[in-house]
Short mmCIF file of C-alpha atoms and ligand atoms in Angstrom, two decimals:
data_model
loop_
_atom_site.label_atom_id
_atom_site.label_comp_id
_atom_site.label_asym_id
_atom_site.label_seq_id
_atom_site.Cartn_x
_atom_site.Cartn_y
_atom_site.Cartn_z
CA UNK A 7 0.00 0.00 0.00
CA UNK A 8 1.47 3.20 -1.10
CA UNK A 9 0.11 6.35 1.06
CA UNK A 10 0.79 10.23 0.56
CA UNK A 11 0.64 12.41 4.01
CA UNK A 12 0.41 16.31 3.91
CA UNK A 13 1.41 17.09 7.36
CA UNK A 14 -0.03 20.70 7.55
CA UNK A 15 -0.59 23.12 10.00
CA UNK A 16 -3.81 23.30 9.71
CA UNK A 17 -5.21 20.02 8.42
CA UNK A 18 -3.54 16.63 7.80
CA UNK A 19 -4.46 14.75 4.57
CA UNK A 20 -3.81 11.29 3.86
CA UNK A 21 -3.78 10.62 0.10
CA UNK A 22 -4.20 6.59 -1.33
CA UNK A 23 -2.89 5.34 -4.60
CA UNK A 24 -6.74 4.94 -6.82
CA UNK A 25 -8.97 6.52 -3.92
CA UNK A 26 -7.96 9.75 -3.84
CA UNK A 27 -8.15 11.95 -0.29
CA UNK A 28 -8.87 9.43 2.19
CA UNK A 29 -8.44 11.58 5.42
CA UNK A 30 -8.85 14.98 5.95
CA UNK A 31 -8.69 16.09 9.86
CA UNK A 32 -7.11 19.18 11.85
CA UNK A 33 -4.14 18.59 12.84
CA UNK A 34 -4.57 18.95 16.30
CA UNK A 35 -3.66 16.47 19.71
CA UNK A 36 -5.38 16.70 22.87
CA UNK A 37 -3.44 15.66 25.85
CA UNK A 38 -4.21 15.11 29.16
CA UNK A 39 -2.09 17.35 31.46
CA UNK A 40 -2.67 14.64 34.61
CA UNK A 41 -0.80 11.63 32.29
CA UNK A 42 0.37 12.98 28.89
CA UNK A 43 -2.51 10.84 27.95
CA UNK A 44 -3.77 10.92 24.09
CA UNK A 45 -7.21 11.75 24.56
CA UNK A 46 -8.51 12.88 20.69
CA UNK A 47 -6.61 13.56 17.30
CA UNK A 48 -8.00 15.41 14.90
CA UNK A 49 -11.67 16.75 14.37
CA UNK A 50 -12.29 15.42 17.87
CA UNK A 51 -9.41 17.18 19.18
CA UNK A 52 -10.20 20.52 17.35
CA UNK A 53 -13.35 20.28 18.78
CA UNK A 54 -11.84 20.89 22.33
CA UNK A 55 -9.98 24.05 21.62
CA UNK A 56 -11.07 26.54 23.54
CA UNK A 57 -13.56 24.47 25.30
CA UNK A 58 -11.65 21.81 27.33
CA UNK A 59 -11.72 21.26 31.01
CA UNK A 60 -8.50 22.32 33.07
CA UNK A 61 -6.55 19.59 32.65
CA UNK A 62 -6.94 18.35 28.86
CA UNK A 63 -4.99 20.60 26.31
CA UNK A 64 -5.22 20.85 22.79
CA UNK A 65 -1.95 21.36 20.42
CA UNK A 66 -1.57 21.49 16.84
CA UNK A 67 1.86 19.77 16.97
CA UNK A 68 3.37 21.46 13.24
CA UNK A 69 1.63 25.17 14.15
CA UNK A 70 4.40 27.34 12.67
CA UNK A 71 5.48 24.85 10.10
CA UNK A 72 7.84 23.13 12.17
CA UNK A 73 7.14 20.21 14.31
CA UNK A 74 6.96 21.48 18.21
CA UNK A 75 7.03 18.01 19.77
CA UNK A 76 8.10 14.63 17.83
CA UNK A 77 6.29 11.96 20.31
CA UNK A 78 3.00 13.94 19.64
CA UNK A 79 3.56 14.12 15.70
CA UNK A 80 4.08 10.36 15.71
CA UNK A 81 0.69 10.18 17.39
CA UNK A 82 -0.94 11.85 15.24
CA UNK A 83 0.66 9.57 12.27
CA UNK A 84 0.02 6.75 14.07
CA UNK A 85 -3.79 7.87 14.45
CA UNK A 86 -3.95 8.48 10.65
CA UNK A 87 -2.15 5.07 9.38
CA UNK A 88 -4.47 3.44 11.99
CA UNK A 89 -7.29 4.69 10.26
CA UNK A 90 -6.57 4.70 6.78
CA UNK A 91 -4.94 1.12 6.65
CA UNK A 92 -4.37 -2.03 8.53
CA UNK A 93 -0.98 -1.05 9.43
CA UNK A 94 -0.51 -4.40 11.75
CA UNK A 95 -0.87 -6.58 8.71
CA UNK A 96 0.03 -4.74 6.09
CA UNK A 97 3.12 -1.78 6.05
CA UNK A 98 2.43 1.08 3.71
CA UNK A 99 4.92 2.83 2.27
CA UNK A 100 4.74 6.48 2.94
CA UNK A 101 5.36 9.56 1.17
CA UNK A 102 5.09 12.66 3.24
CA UNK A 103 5.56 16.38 2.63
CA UNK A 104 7.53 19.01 4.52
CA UNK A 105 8.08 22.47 5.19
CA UNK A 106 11.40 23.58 2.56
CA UNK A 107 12.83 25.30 5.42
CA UNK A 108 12.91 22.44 7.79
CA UNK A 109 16.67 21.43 8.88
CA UNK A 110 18.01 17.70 8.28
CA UNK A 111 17.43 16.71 12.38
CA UNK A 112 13.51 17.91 11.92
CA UNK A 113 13.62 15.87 8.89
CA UNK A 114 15.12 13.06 10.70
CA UNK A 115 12.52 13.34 12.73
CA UNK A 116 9.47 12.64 10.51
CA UNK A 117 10.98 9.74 9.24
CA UNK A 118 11.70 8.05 12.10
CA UNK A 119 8.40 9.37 13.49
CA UNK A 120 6.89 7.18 10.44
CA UNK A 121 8.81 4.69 11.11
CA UNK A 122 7.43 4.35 14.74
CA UNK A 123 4.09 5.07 13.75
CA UNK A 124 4.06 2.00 11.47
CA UNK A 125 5.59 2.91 7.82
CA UNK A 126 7.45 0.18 5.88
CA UNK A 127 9.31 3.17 4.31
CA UNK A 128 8.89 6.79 4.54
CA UNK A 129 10.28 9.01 2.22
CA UNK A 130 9.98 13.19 2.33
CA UNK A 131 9.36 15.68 0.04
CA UNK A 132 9.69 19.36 -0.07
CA UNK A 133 5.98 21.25 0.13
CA UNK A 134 6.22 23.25 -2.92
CA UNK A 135 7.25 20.18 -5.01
CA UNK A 136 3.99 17.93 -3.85
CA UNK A 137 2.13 21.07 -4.58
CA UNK A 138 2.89 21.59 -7.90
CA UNK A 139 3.06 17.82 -9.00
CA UNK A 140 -0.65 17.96 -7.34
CA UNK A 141 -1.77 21.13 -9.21
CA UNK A 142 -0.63 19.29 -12.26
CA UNK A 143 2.63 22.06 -12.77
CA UNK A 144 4.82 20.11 -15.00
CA UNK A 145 8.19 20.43 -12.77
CA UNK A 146 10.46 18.07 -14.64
CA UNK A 147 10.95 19.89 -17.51
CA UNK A 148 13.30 22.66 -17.51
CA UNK A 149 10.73 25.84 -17.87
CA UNK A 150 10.37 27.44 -14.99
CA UNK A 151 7.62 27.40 -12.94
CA UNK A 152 6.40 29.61 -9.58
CA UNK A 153 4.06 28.02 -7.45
CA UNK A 154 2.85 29.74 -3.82
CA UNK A 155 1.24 27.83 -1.21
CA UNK A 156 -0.53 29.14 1.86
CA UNK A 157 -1.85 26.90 4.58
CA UNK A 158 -2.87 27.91 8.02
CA UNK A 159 0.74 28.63 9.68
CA UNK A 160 2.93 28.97 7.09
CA UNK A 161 3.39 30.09 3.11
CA UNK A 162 5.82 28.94 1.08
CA UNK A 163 6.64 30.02 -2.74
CA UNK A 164 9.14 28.27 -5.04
CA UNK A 165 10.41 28.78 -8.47
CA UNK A 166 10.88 25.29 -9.60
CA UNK A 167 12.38 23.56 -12.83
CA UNK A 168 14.05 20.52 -13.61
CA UNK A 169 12.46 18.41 -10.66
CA UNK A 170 14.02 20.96 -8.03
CA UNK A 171 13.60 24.06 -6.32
CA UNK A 172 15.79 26.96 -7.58
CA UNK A 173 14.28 29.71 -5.30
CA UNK A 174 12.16 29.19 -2.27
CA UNK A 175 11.29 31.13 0.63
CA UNK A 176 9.07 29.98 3.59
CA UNK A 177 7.23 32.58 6.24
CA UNK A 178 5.54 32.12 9.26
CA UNK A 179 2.46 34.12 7.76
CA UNK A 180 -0.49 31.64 6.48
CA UNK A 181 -4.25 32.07 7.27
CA UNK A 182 -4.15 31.65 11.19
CA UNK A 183 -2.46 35.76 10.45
CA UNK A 184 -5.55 36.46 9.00
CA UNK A 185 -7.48 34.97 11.71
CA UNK A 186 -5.81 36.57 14.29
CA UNK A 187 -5.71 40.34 12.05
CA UNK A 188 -9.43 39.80 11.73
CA UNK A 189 -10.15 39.65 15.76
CA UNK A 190 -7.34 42.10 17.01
CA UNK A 191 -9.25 44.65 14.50
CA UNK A 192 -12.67 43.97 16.30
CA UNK A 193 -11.45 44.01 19.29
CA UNK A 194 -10.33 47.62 18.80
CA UNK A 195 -12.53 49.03 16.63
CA UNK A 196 -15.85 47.39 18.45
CA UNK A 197 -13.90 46.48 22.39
CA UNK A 198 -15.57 43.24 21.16
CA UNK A 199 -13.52 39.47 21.99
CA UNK A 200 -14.17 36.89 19.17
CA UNK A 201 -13.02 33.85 19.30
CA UNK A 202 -10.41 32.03 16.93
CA UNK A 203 -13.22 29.86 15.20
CA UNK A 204 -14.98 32.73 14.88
CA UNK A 205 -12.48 34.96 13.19
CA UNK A 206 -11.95 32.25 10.75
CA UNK A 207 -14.85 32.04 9.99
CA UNK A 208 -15.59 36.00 9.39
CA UNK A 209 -13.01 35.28 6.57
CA UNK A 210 -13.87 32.74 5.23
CA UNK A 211 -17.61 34.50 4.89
CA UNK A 212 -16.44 37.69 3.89
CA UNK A 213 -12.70 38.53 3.85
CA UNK A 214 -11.62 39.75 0.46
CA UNK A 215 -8.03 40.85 -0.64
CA UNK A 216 -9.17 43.83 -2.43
CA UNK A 217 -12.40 46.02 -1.56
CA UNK A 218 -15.92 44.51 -3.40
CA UNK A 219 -18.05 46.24 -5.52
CA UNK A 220 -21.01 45.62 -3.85
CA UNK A 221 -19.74 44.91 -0.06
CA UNK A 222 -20.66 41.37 1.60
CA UNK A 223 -22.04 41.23 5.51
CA UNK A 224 -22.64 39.62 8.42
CA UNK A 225 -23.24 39.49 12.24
CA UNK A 226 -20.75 38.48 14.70
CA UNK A 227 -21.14 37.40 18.02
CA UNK A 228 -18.64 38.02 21.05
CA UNK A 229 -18.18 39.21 24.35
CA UNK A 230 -18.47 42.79 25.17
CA UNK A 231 -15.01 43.86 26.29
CA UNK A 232 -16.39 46.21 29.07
CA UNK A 233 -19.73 45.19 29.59
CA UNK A 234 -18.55 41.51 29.87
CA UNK A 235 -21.47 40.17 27.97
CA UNK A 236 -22.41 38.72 24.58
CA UNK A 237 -23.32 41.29 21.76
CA UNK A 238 -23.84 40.99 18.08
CA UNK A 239 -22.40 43.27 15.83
CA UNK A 240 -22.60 43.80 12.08
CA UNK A 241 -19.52 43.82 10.02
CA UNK A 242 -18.34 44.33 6.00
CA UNK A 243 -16.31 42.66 3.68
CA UNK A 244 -14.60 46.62 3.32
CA UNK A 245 -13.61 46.51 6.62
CA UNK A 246 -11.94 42.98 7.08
CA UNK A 247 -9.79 43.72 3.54
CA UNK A 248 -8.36 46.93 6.03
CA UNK A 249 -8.10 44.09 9.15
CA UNK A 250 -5.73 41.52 6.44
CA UNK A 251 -3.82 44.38 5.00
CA UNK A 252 -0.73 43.37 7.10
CA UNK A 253 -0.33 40.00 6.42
CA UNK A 254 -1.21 40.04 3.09
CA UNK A 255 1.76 43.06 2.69
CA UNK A 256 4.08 40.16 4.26
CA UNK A 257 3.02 37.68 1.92
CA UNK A 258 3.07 40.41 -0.97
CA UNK A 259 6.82 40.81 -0.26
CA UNK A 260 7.45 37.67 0.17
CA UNK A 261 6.31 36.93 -3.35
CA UNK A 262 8.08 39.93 -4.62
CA UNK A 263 11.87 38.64 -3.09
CA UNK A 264 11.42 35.31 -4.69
CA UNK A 265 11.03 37.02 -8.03
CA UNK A 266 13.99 39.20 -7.35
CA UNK A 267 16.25 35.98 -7.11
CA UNK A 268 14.85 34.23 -9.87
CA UNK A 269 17.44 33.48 -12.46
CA UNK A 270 15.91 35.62 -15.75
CA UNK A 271 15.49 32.29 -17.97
CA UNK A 272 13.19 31.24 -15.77
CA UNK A 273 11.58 34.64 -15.19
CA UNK A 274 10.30 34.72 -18.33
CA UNK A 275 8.51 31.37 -18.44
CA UNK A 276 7.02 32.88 -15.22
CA UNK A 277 5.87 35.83 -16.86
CA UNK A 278 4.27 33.74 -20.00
CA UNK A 279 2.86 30.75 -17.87
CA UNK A 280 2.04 32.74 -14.69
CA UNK A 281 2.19 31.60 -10.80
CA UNK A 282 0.07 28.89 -9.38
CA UNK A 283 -1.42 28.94 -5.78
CA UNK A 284 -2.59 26.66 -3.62
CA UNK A 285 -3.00 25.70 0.36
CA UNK A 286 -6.45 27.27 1.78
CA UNK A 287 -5.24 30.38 1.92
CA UNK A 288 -5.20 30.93 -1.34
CA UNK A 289 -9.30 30.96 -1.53
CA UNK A 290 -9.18 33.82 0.21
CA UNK A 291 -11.05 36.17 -2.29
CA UNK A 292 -9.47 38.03 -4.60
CA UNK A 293 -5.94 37.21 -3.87
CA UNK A 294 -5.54 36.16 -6.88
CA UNK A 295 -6.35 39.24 -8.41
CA UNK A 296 -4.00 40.92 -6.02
CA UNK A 297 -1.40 39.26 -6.69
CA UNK A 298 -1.83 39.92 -10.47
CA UNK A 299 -2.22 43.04 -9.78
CA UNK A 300 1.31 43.53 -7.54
CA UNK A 301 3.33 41.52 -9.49
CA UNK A 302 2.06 42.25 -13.13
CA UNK A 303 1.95 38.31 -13.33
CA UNK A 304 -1.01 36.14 -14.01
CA UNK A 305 -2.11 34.59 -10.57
CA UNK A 306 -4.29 31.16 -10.81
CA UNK A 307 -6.03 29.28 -7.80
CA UNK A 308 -5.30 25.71 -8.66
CA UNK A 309 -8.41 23.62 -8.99
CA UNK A 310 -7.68 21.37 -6.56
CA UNK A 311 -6.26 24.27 -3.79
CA UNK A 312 -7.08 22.35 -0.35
CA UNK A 313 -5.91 19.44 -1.80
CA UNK A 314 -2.89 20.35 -4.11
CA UNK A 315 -0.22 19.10 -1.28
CA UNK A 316 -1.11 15.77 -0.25
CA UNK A 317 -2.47 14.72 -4.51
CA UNK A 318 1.22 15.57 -5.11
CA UNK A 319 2.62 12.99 -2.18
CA UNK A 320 0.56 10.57 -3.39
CA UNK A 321 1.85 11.17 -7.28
CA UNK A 322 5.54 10.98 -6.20
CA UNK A 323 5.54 8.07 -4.40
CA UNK A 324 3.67 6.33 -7.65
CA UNK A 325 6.02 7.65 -10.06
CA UNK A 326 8.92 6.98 -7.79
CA UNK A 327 10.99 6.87 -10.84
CA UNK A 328 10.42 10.11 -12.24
CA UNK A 329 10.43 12.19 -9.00
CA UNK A 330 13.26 10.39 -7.34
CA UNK A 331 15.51 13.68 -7.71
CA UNK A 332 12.73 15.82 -6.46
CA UNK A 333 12.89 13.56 -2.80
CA UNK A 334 14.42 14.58 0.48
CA UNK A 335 17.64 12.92 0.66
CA UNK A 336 17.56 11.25 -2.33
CA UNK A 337 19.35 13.50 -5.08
P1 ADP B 28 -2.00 23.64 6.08
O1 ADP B 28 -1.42 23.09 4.82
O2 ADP B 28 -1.07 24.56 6.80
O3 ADP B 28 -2.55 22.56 6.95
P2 ADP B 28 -4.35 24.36 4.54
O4 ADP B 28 -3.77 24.39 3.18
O5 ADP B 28 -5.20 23.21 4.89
O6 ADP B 28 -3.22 24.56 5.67
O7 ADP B 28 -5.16 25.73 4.74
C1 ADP B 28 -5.72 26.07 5.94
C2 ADP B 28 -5.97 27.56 5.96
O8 ADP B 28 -6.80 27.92 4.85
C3 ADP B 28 -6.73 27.98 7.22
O9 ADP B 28 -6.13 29.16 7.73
C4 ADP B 28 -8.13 28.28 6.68
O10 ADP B 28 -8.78 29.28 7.43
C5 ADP B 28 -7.84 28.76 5.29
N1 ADP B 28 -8.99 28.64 4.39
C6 ADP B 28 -9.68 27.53 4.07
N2 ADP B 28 -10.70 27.82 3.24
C7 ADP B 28 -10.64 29.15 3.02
C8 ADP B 28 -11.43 30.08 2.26
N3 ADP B 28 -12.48 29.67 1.54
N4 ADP B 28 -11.07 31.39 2.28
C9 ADP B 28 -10.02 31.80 3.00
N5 ADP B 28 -9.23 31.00 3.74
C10 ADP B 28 -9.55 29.68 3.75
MG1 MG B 29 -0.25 22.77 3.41
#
């Protein structure tokens, strides 16, 4: 059996060879502070945040992009082989994505934490590589190609040709920025506390990169800051694209360095082909059109955003062969 894991900050997927996304669950551990007990993974455990008793904690183990604690990672891959296959019996082989910026020990780490967990093998790959073989960017040939990814911690953006990454730079800005940009702005403009779901979910409802035409609204609930009770406000899409101006500058000029240190050749197939984004974050609306609009590039949301990262695990691990350069440790 031949598996594909995006370990993201936000969600873990688990990708099978002729089924497609099998798994899709937060990435998130509780723990119980009394033992170090296990008590949920996943939707379970994300279900907690926020609302568990004293001594049970939740954790998203790879929050910023890098893995926080190892024994809790191989938890949470243990939880996911457990439930995808019948890893007693049979060993799959695993294929599973990380971070570009992570250092050899991290690295290390995964593997062996696959290992432990139950892999036969597990082999790594960089993020923006499984993106782009998911979004169907053709990176073996030697055209260049820019792909961007933005998940819930992190963003990453590559220029990649020839199977490899030529450019690459990974920050610590993905859609929990938003998230948090979106309830630090209520909370001063209105003295009104939302909660994290919440905030997400303003976004998700309403955030835009770039003003609307015809504004988009809704009602948010949260505690009055100085009356200390619920109220309802109502807010507009114009006002959360001023909340996300920040981290959208950082990811703006993030994009903007990468293109500054890519090799001209490779600039121009850029500027004929255009960049390619994935990871949730790049639903967001209109950042598309944003980015067009900074970079003079054409920006495209892959078809397959959400699921872009852990497709492309599952892709290199069945043609091995072809994407053996492209692996961690393996060129
Ligand atoms: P990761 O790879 O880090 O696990 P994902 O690629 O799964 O992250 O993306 C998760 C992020 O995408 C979250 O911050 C989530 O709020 C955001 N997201 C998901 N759907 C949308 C949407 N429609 N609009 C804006 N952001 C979205
Ligand atoms: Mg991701």
């Amino acid at each position: 059996m031949k598996i594909g894991i995006d370990l993201g900050t936000a969600n873990i997927l688990v990708y099978v060879k002729g089924k497609g996304v099998v798994l899709n669950e937060p990435s998130v551990v509780a723990i119980s502070e009394d033992d170090n007990r296990l008590v949920a993974v996943g939707e379970e455990a994300r279900e907690m945040i926020g609302r568990t008793p004293g001594n049970v904690r939740a954790i998203r183990p790879m929050r910023d992009g890098v893995i926080a604690d190892y024994l809790i990672t191989e938890a949470m891959l243990k939880y996911v082989l457990n439930k995808v296959a019948r890893v007693r019996l049979f060993k799959p082989e695993v294929m599973i994505s990380v971070p570009s910026g992570v250092t050899s020990v991290e690295k290390r780490a995964v593997r062996d934490a696959a290992l432990k967990a139950g892999a036969k093998d597990a082999y790594l790959i960089e993020e923006p590589l499984a993106a782009a073989i998911g979004a169907n960017v053709p990176i073996s040939g030697p055209s260049g190609n820019m792909i961007i990814d933005i998940g819930g911690g992190t963003s990453e953006i590559a220029v990649i040709a020839l199977g490899g990454i030529v450019v690459s730079t990974s920050l610590r800005v993905g859609g929990n920025r938003f998230d948090d940009a979106i309830a630090n702005y209520i909370r001063r403009k209105y003295n009104l506390m939302i909660g994290d779901r919440t905030a997400e979910d303003v976004k998700i409802q309403i955030g835009s990169a770039l003003p609307l035409d015809e504004p988009l609204k809704m009602e948010v609930k949260g505690r009055d800051m100085i009356a200390g009770l619920p109220r309802t406000i109502p807010i507009t899409s114009t006002e959360i694209t001023e909340a996300i101006e920040q981290p959208l500058q950082a990811i703006i000029t993030a994009v903007r360095t990468v293109l500054e240190q890519t090799p001209p050749e490779l600039s121009s197939d850029i500027i004929d082909k255009g960049m390619v984004m994935t990871g949730g974050g790049a639903l967001l609306r209109n950042l598309d059109k944003l980015l067009t609009q900074v970079t003079g590039i054409p920006c495209h949301v892959a078809e397959n955003a959400l699921n872009s990262v852990a497709v492309g695990t599952g892709m290199a691990l069945e043609h091995f062969g072809t994407y053996r350069k492209s692996l961690v440790g393996h060129s």
